[in-house]
Amino acid sequence: MSTPVRQVPYVDIAGQHVAIKEELLEAIDTVITLGQFILGEEVERFERDFAKLCGVRFAVGVNSGTDALVLALRALGVGDGEGDEVITAPNSFVASAGSIGLAGARPVFVDVGEDYNIDPGRIAEAITPSTKAIMPVHLTGRPAAMDEIVEIAREFGLLVIEDCAQAVMAEYRGRRAGSLGHVGCFSFHPLKTLNACGDGGVVTTDDENLYEKLRVMRNLGLRTRDECVTWSTNSRLDALQAAVLLVKLKYLGRWTAKRRANAAYYQAELGSLEEVVVPIDALHERAVYHTFVIQAERRDELRAHLKRRGVGTAVHYPVPIHLQPAAAELGNPPGSFPVTEHQVTRIVSLPVYPELQSSQLEQVVGAVHEFYRT
Ligand SMILES: *Cc1c(COP(=O)(O)O)cnc(C)c1O
């Protein structure tokens, strides 16, 4: 009888909650007992704590990361002008460009570098008189080249909207993601490093005017209970989710350290393989490894081999945004962004979540080595 292969699933959302389930249920119980489901104390407490975590003055809880991006763009007036353009990366999750379209502006893509983030050296040539903002994405949890990006934005008078959906607690020259541009947008989708039991998001800023605007805009344009100053959507962070997030915030530092330790293990064990490129964060960066993305020779065969060895993997993301049907009208045919299009054939994400046991990490590494040895 053969022993079954031990599984290393790519993600393990249920696993994250085992150790903290009692605490979560208690927090949820409190909200239900008080009956304060919409805004109120839990949401405000979370917003204060999250702003502090990011090193900014203000945070506004919203319904999702996508809403965080759309509301930030709208609150900054991006999309108000005919033909407004926003520069962003084509290798992100679709919501980055999608939110620009939803705000009434046009996404303009700029290719990425080896760090999977927008290449600052190519931004200037993409700027036109219609450019309003740059939206760097801190993809994989690694900060984009913010010094260069902020400098270009200053020179051309552009706004900087950080897509921080994958980058809670990521640092760039000692400062946290969400504090580096005019506004930071985060997601608490269950697959993010700080996650709700459902959808959620938050916007961070140091700008008090913007903060007041965002509070009105997430709540139907209501300045007070009975005064509506602008038509807007309903995009509030649920008090239940805020209560969940407040519990998880206490563990986030430890979880993030474990992610980084897992990444360091992979870097040490896979870095010498000729067929593989592992990510290494630069000295002035502190990546949080939302995903651990390697580039691999014979990527699809490697994935199939890992699957046979019980190791789940994923590809983030298999179709670049500019090649999505939704982006067809933007007119970027295949070949427009060669780095992105080259990487997309080679990238694969390995499991990196904090609950991984060392035996599981060894299993992943062993299976990768086995593939290239044979
Ligand atoms: C997840 C994600 C979003 C969208 O967040 P949701 O909460 O799912 O709406 C936006 N940008 C990036 C880079 C993401 O990873």
PDB file of C-alpha atoms in Angstrom, residues 26-189:
ATOM      1  CA  GLU A  26     -16.124  36.710  20.891  1.00  0.00           C
ATOM      2  CA  ALA A  27     -15.559  39.865  18.812  1.00  0.00           C
ATOM      3  CA  ILE A  28     -18.465  38.979  16.522  1.00  0.00           C
ATOM      4  CA  ASP A  29     -20.650  38.189  19.523  1.00  0.00           C
ATOM      5  CA  THR A  30     -19.977  41.648  20.952  1.00  0.00           C
ATOM      6  CA  VAL A  31     -21.077  43.358  17.742  1.00  0.00           C
ATOM      7  CA  ILE A  32     -24.239  41.276  17.541  1.00  0.00           C
ATOM      8  CA  THR A  33     -25.055  41.922  21.183  1.00  0.00           C
ATOM      9  CA  LEU A  34     -24.650  45.686  20.741  1.00  0.00           C
ATOM     10  CA  GLY A  35     -26.477  45.662  17.390  1.00  0.00           C
ATOM     11  CA  GLN A  36     -24.195  48.353  15.926  1.00  0.00           C
ATOM     12  CA  PHE A  37     -23.696  46.893  12.439  1.00  0.00           C
ATOM     13  CA  ILE A  38     -23.222  50.017  10.308  1.00  0.00           C
ATOM     14  CA  LEU A  39     -20.230  52.261  11.098  1.00  0.00           C
ATOM     15  CA  GLY A  40     -19.826  53.133  14.807  1.00  0.00           C
ATOM     16  CA  GLU A  41     -17.168  52.344  17.393  1.00  0.00           C
ATOM     17  CA  GLU A  42     -15.618  49.155  15.903  1.00  0.00           C
ATOM     18  CA  VAL A  43     -15.148  50.776  12.499  1.00  0.00           C
ATOM     19  CA  GLU A  44     -13.680  53.938  14.006  1.00  0.00           C
ATOM     20  CA  ARG A  45     -11.338  51.999  16.261  1.00  0.00           C
ATOM     21  CA  PHE A  46     -10.134  49.942  13.320  1.00  0.00           C
ATOM     22  CA  GLU A  47      -9.616  53.076  11.223  1.00  0.00           C
ATOM     23  CA  ARG A  48      -7.519  54.676  13.983  1.00  0.00           C
ATOM     24  CA  ASP A  49      -5.414  51.550  14.478  1.00  0.00           C
ATOM     25  CA  PHE A  50      -4.923  51.002  10.765  1.00  0.00           C
ATOM     26  CA  ALA A  51      -3.896  54.628  10.155  1.00  0.00           C
ATOM     27  CA  LYS A  52      -1.342  54.236  12.946  1.00  0.00           C
ATOM     28  CA  LEU A  53      -0.057  50.980  11.457  1.00  0.00           C
ATOM     29  CA  CYS A  54       0.586  52.752   8.144  1.00  0.00           C
ATOM     30  CA  GLY A  55       2.022  55.900   9.710  1.00  0.00           C
ATOM     31  CA  VAL A  56      -0.686  58.202   8.329  1.00  0.00           C
ATOM     32  CA  ARG A  57      -3.188  60.536   9.977  1.00  0.00           C
ATOM     33  CA  PHE A  58      -6.398  59.099   8.513  1.00  0.00           C
ATOM     34  CA  ALA A  59      -8.033  55.898   7.319  1.00  0.00           C
ATOM     35  CA  VAL A  60     -11.541  55.366   5.922  1.00  0.00           C
ATOM     36  CA  GLY A  61     -13.037  51.856   5.941  1.00  0.00           C
ATOM     37  CA  VAL A  62     -14.857  50.819   2.776  1.00  0.00           C
ATOM     38  CA  ASN A  63     -16.449  47.775   1.205  1.00  0.00           C
ATOM     39  CA  SER A  64     -13.544  46.386  -0.825  1.00  0.00           C
ATOM     40  CA  GLY A  65     -10.140  47.174  -2.258  1.00  0.00           C
ATOM     41  CA  THR A  66     -11.765  47.982  -5.583  1.00  0.00           C
ATOM     42  CA  ASP A  67     -14.060  50.521  -3.921  1.00  0.00           C
ATOM     43  CA  ALA A  68     -11.062  51.983  -2.086  1.00  0.00           C
ATOM     44  CA  LEU A  69      -9.412  52.648  -5.467  1.00  0.00           C
ATOM     45  CA  VAL A  70     -12.552  53.956  -7.179  1.00  0.00           C
ATOM     46  CA  LEU A  71     -13.492  56.256  -4.289  1.00  0.00           C
ATOM     47  CA  ALA A  72      -9.931  57.573  -3.958  1.00  0.00           C
ATOM     48  CA  LEU A  73      -9.793  58.366  -7.691  1.00  0.00           C
ATOM     49  CA  ARG A  74     -13.217  60.031  -7.638  1.00  0.00           C
ATOM     50  CA  ALA A  75     -12.502  61.997  -4.473  1.00  0.00           C
ATOM     51  CA  LEU A  76      -9.345  63.340  -6.126  1.00  0.00           C
ATOM     52  CA  GLY A  77     -11.344  64.381  -9.197  1.00  0.00           C
ATOM     53  CA  VAL A  78      -9.715  61.839 -11.506  1.00  0.00           C
ATOM     54  CA  GLY A  79     -12.227  61.097 -14.265  1.00  0.00           C
ATOM     55  CA  ASP A  80     -13.909  64.499 -13.985  1.00  0.00           C
ATOM     56  CA  GLY A  81     -12.100  65.729 -17.094  1.00  0.00           C
ATOM     57  CA  GLU A  82     -12.799  64.409 -20.599  1.00  0.00           C
ATOM     58  CA  GLY A  83     -10.156  61.797 -21.455  1.00  0.00           C
ATOM     59  CA  ASP A  84      -8.373  61.806 -18.075  1.00  0.00           C
ATOM     60  CA  GLU A  85      -5.576  59.239 -17.996  1.00  0.00           C
ATOM     61  CA  VAL A  86      -3.986  57.264 -15.159  1.00  0.00           C
ATOM     62  CA  ILE A  87      -0.690  55.416 -15.545  1.00  0.00           C
ATOM     63  CA  THR A  88      -0.495  51.942 -14.010  1.00  0.00           C
ATOM     64  CA  ALA A  89       1.046  48.474 -14.451  1.00  0.00           C
ATOM     65  CA  PRO A  90      -0.376  45.855 -16.860  1.00  0.00           C
ATOM     66  CA  ASN A  91       0.594  42.824 -14.722  1.00  0.00           C
ATOM     67  CA  SER A  92      -1.642  43.569 -11.734  1.00  0.00           C
ATOM     68  CA  PHE A  93      -4.980  42.146 -10.687  1.00  0.00           C
ATOM     69  CA  VAL A  94      -7.707  43.489 -13.001  1.00  0.00           C
ATOM     70  CA  ALA A  95      -9.109  45.771 -10.274  1.00  0.00           C
ATOM     71  CA  SER A  96      -6.190  48.217 -10.617  1.00  0.00           C
ATOM     72  CA  ALA A  97      -7.073  49.188 -14.192  1.00  0.00           C
ATOM     73  CA  GLY A  98     -10.751  48.397 -13.685  1.00  0.00           C
ATOM     74  CA  SER A  99     -11.082  51.008 -10.954  1.00  0.00           C
ATOM     75  CA  ILE A 100      -9.562  53.632 -13.260  1.00  0.00           C
ATOM     76  CA  GLY A 101     -12.170  52.795 -15.893  1.00  0.00           C
ATOM     77  CA  LEU A 102     -14.955  52.836 -13.293  1.00  0.00           C
ATOM     78  CA  ALA A 103     -13.875  56.307 -12.170  1.00  0.00           C
ATOM     79  CA  GLY A 104     -14.357  57.494 -15.755  1.00  0.00           C
ATOM     80  CA  ALA A 105     -10.683  57.693 -16.680  1.00  0.00           C
ATOM     81  CA  ARG A 106      -8.486  55.742 -19.072  1.00  0.00           C
ATOM     82  CA  PRO A 107      -5.814  53.303 -17.861  1.00  0.00           C
ATOM     83  CA  VAL A 108      -2.459  53.841 -19.578  1.00  0.00           C
ATOM     84  CA  PHE A 109      -0.071  50.957 -19.029  1.00  0.00           C
ATOM     85  CA  VAL A 110       3.657  51.134 -18.447  1.00  0.00           C
ATOM     86  CA  ASP A 111       5.705  47.926 -18.461  1.00  0.00           C
ATOM     87  CA  VAL A 112       7.254  46.502 -15.300  1.00  0.00           C
ATOM     88  CA  GLY A 113      10.764  45.578 -14.195  1.00  0.00           C
ATOM     89  CA  GLU A 114      12.301  42.463 -12.661  1.00  0.00           C
ATOM     90  CA  ASP A 115      10.644  43.399  -9.343  1.00  0.00           C
ATOM     91  CA  TYR A 116       7.187  42.994 -10.998  1.00  0.00           C
ATOM     92  CA  ASN A 117       6.500  46.678 -10.331  1.00  0.00           C
ATOM     93  CA  ILE A 118       6.044  49.584 -12.729  1.00  0.00           C
ATOM     94  CA  ASP A 119       9.350  50.578 -14.346  1.00  0.00           C
ATOM     95  CA  PRO A 120       9.937  54.200 -13.279  1.00  0.00           C
ATOM     96  CA  GLY A 121      12.272  54.746 -16.239  1.00  0.00           C
ATOM     97  CA  ARG A 122       9.351  54.313 -18.656  1.00  0.00           C
ATOM     98  CA  ILE A 123       6.767  56.502 -16.931  1.00  0.00           C
ATOM     99  CA  ALA A 124       7.745  59.902 -18.341  1.00  0.00           C
ATOM    100  CA  GLU A 125       7.300  58.801 -21.958  1.00  0.00           C
ATOM    101  CA  ALA A 126       3.720  57.694 -21.178  1.00  0.00           C
ATOM    102  CA  ILE A 127       2.691  61.087 -19.774  1.00  0.00           C
ATOM    103  CA  THR A 128       0.379  63.219 -21.937  1.00  0.00           C
ATOM    104  CA  PRO A 129      -1.516  66.466 -21.261  1.00  0.00           C
ATOM    105  CA  SER A 130      -4.445  64.237 -20.132  1.00  0.00           C
ATOM    106  CA  THR A 131      -2.432  62.353 -17.476  1.00  0.00           C
ATOM    107  CA  LYS A 132      -3.850  63.030 -14.010  1.00  0.00           C
ATOM    108  CA  ALA A 133      -2.264  60.395 -11.809  1.00  0.00           C
ATOM    109  CA  ILE A 134       0.121  57.480 -11.422  1.00  0.00           C
ATOM    110  CA  MET A 135      -1.162  54.331  -9.739  1.00  0.00           C
ATOM    111  CA  PRO A 136       1.803  52.170  -8.719  1.00  0.00           C
ATOM    112  CA  VAL A 137       0.851  48.687  -7.510  1.00  0.00           C
ATOM    113  CA  HIS A 138       3.027  47.177  -4.787  1.00  0.00           C
ATOM    114  CA  LEU A 139       2.623  43.783  -6.431  1.00  0.00           C
ATOM    115  CA  THR A 140       3.449  40.614  -4.483  1.00  0.00           C
ATOM    116  CA  GLY A 141       3.812  42.798  -1.362  1.00  0.00           C
ATOM    117  CA  ARG A 142       6.999  44.459  -2.596  1.00  0.00           C
ATOM    118  CA  PRO A 143       7.003  48.256  -2.700  1.00  0.00           C
ATOM    119  CA  ALA A 144       7.289  49.970  -6.081  1.00  0.00           C
ATOM    120  CA  ALA A 145      10.146  52.467  -6.710  1.00  0.00           C
ATOM    121  CA  MET A 146       8.380  55.263  -4.849  1.00  0.00           C
ATOM    122  CA  ASP A 147      11.236  57.808  -4.751  1.00  0.00           C
ATOM    123  CA  GLU A 148      11.367  57.894  -8.537  1.00  0.00           C
ATOM    124  CA  ILE A 149       7.590  57.764  -8.926  1.00  0.00           C
ATOM    125  CA  VAL A 150       6.940  60.587  -6.460  1.00  0.00           C
ATOM    126  CA  GLU A 151       9.666  62.656  -8.122  1.00  0.00           C
ATOM    127  CA  ILE A 152       8.116  62.225 -11.599  1.00  0.00           C
ATOM    128  CA  ALA A 153       4.676  63.031 -10.161  1.00  0.00           C
ATOM    129  CA  ARG A 154       6.016  66.225  -8.607  1.00  0.00           C
ATOM    130  CA  GLU A 155       7.718  67.256 -11.826  1.00  0.00           C
ATOM    131  CA  PHE A 156       4.576  66.774 -13.933  1.00  0.00           C
ATOM    132  CA  GLY A 157       2.025  67.803 -11.278  1.00  0.00           C
ATOM    133  CA  LEU A 158       0.410  64.367 -10.992  1.00  0.00           C
ATOM    134  CA  LEU A 159      -1.338  62.589  -8.145  1.00  0.00           C
ATOM    135  CA  VAL A 160       0.015  59.295  -6.768  1.00  0.00           C
ATOM    136  CA  ILE A 161      -2.552  56.661  -5.797  1.00  0.00           C
ATOM    137  CA  GLU A 162      -0.900  53.600  -4.253  1.00  0.00           C
ATOM    138  CA  ASP A 163      -2.573  50.254  -4.874  1.00  0.00           C
ATOM    139  CA  CYS A 164      -1.579  48.646  -1.570  1.00  0.00           C
ATOM    140  CA  ALA A 165      -3.961  45.673  -1.813  1.00  0.00           C
ATOM    141  CA  GLN A 166      -1.053  43.238  -1.456  1.00  0.00           C
ATOM    142  CA  ALA A 167       1.200  45.362   0.716  1.00  0.00           C
ATOM    143  CA  VAL A 168      -0.028  45.946   4.275  1.00  0.00           C
ATOM    144  CA  MET A 169       3.097  46.671   6.386  1.00  0.00           C
ATOM    145  CA  ALA A 170       5.416  46.676   3.376  1.00  0.00           C
ATOM    146  CA  GLU A 171       8.147  49.286   3.843  1.00  0.00           C
ATOM    147  CA  TYR A 172      10.118  51.541   1.554  1.00  0.00           C
ATOM    148  CA  ARG A 173      13.035  53.406   3.122  1.00  0.00           C
ATOM    149  CA  GLY A 174      11.464  52.812   6.513  1.00  0.00           C
ATOM    150  CA  ARG A 175       8.037  54.136   5.557  1.00  0.00           C
ATOM    151  CA  ARG A 176       4.961  52.008   5.169  1.00  0.00           C
ATOM    152  CA  ALA A 177       2.948  51.405   2.002  1.00  0.00           C
ATOM    153  CA  GLY A 178      -0.077  53.681   2.072  1.00  0.00           C
ATOM    154  CA  SER A 179       1.942  56.633   3.383  1.00  0.00           C
ATOM    155  CA  LEU A 180       4.103  57.197   0.308  1.00  0.00           C
ATOM    156  CA  GLY A 181       1.667  58.799  -2.165  1.00  0.00           C
ATOM    157  CA  HIS A 182      -1.339  61.104  -1.848  1.00  0.00           C
ATOM    158  CA  VAL A 183      -3.563  58.187  -0.955  1.00  0.00           C
ATOM    159  CA  GLY A 184      -3.232  54.449  -0.282  1.00  0.00           C
ATOM    160  CA  CYS A 185      -5.852  51.808  -1.119  1.00  0.00           C
ATOM    161  CA  PHE A 186      -5.997  48.444   0.654  1.00  0.00           C
ATOM    162  CA  SER A 187      -8.071  45.273   0.306  1.00  0.00           C
ATOM    163  CA  PHE A 188      -9.115  42.863   3.055  1.00  0.00           C
ATOM    164  CA  HIS A 189     -10.316  40.126   0.694  1.00  0.00           C
TER     165      HIS A 189
END
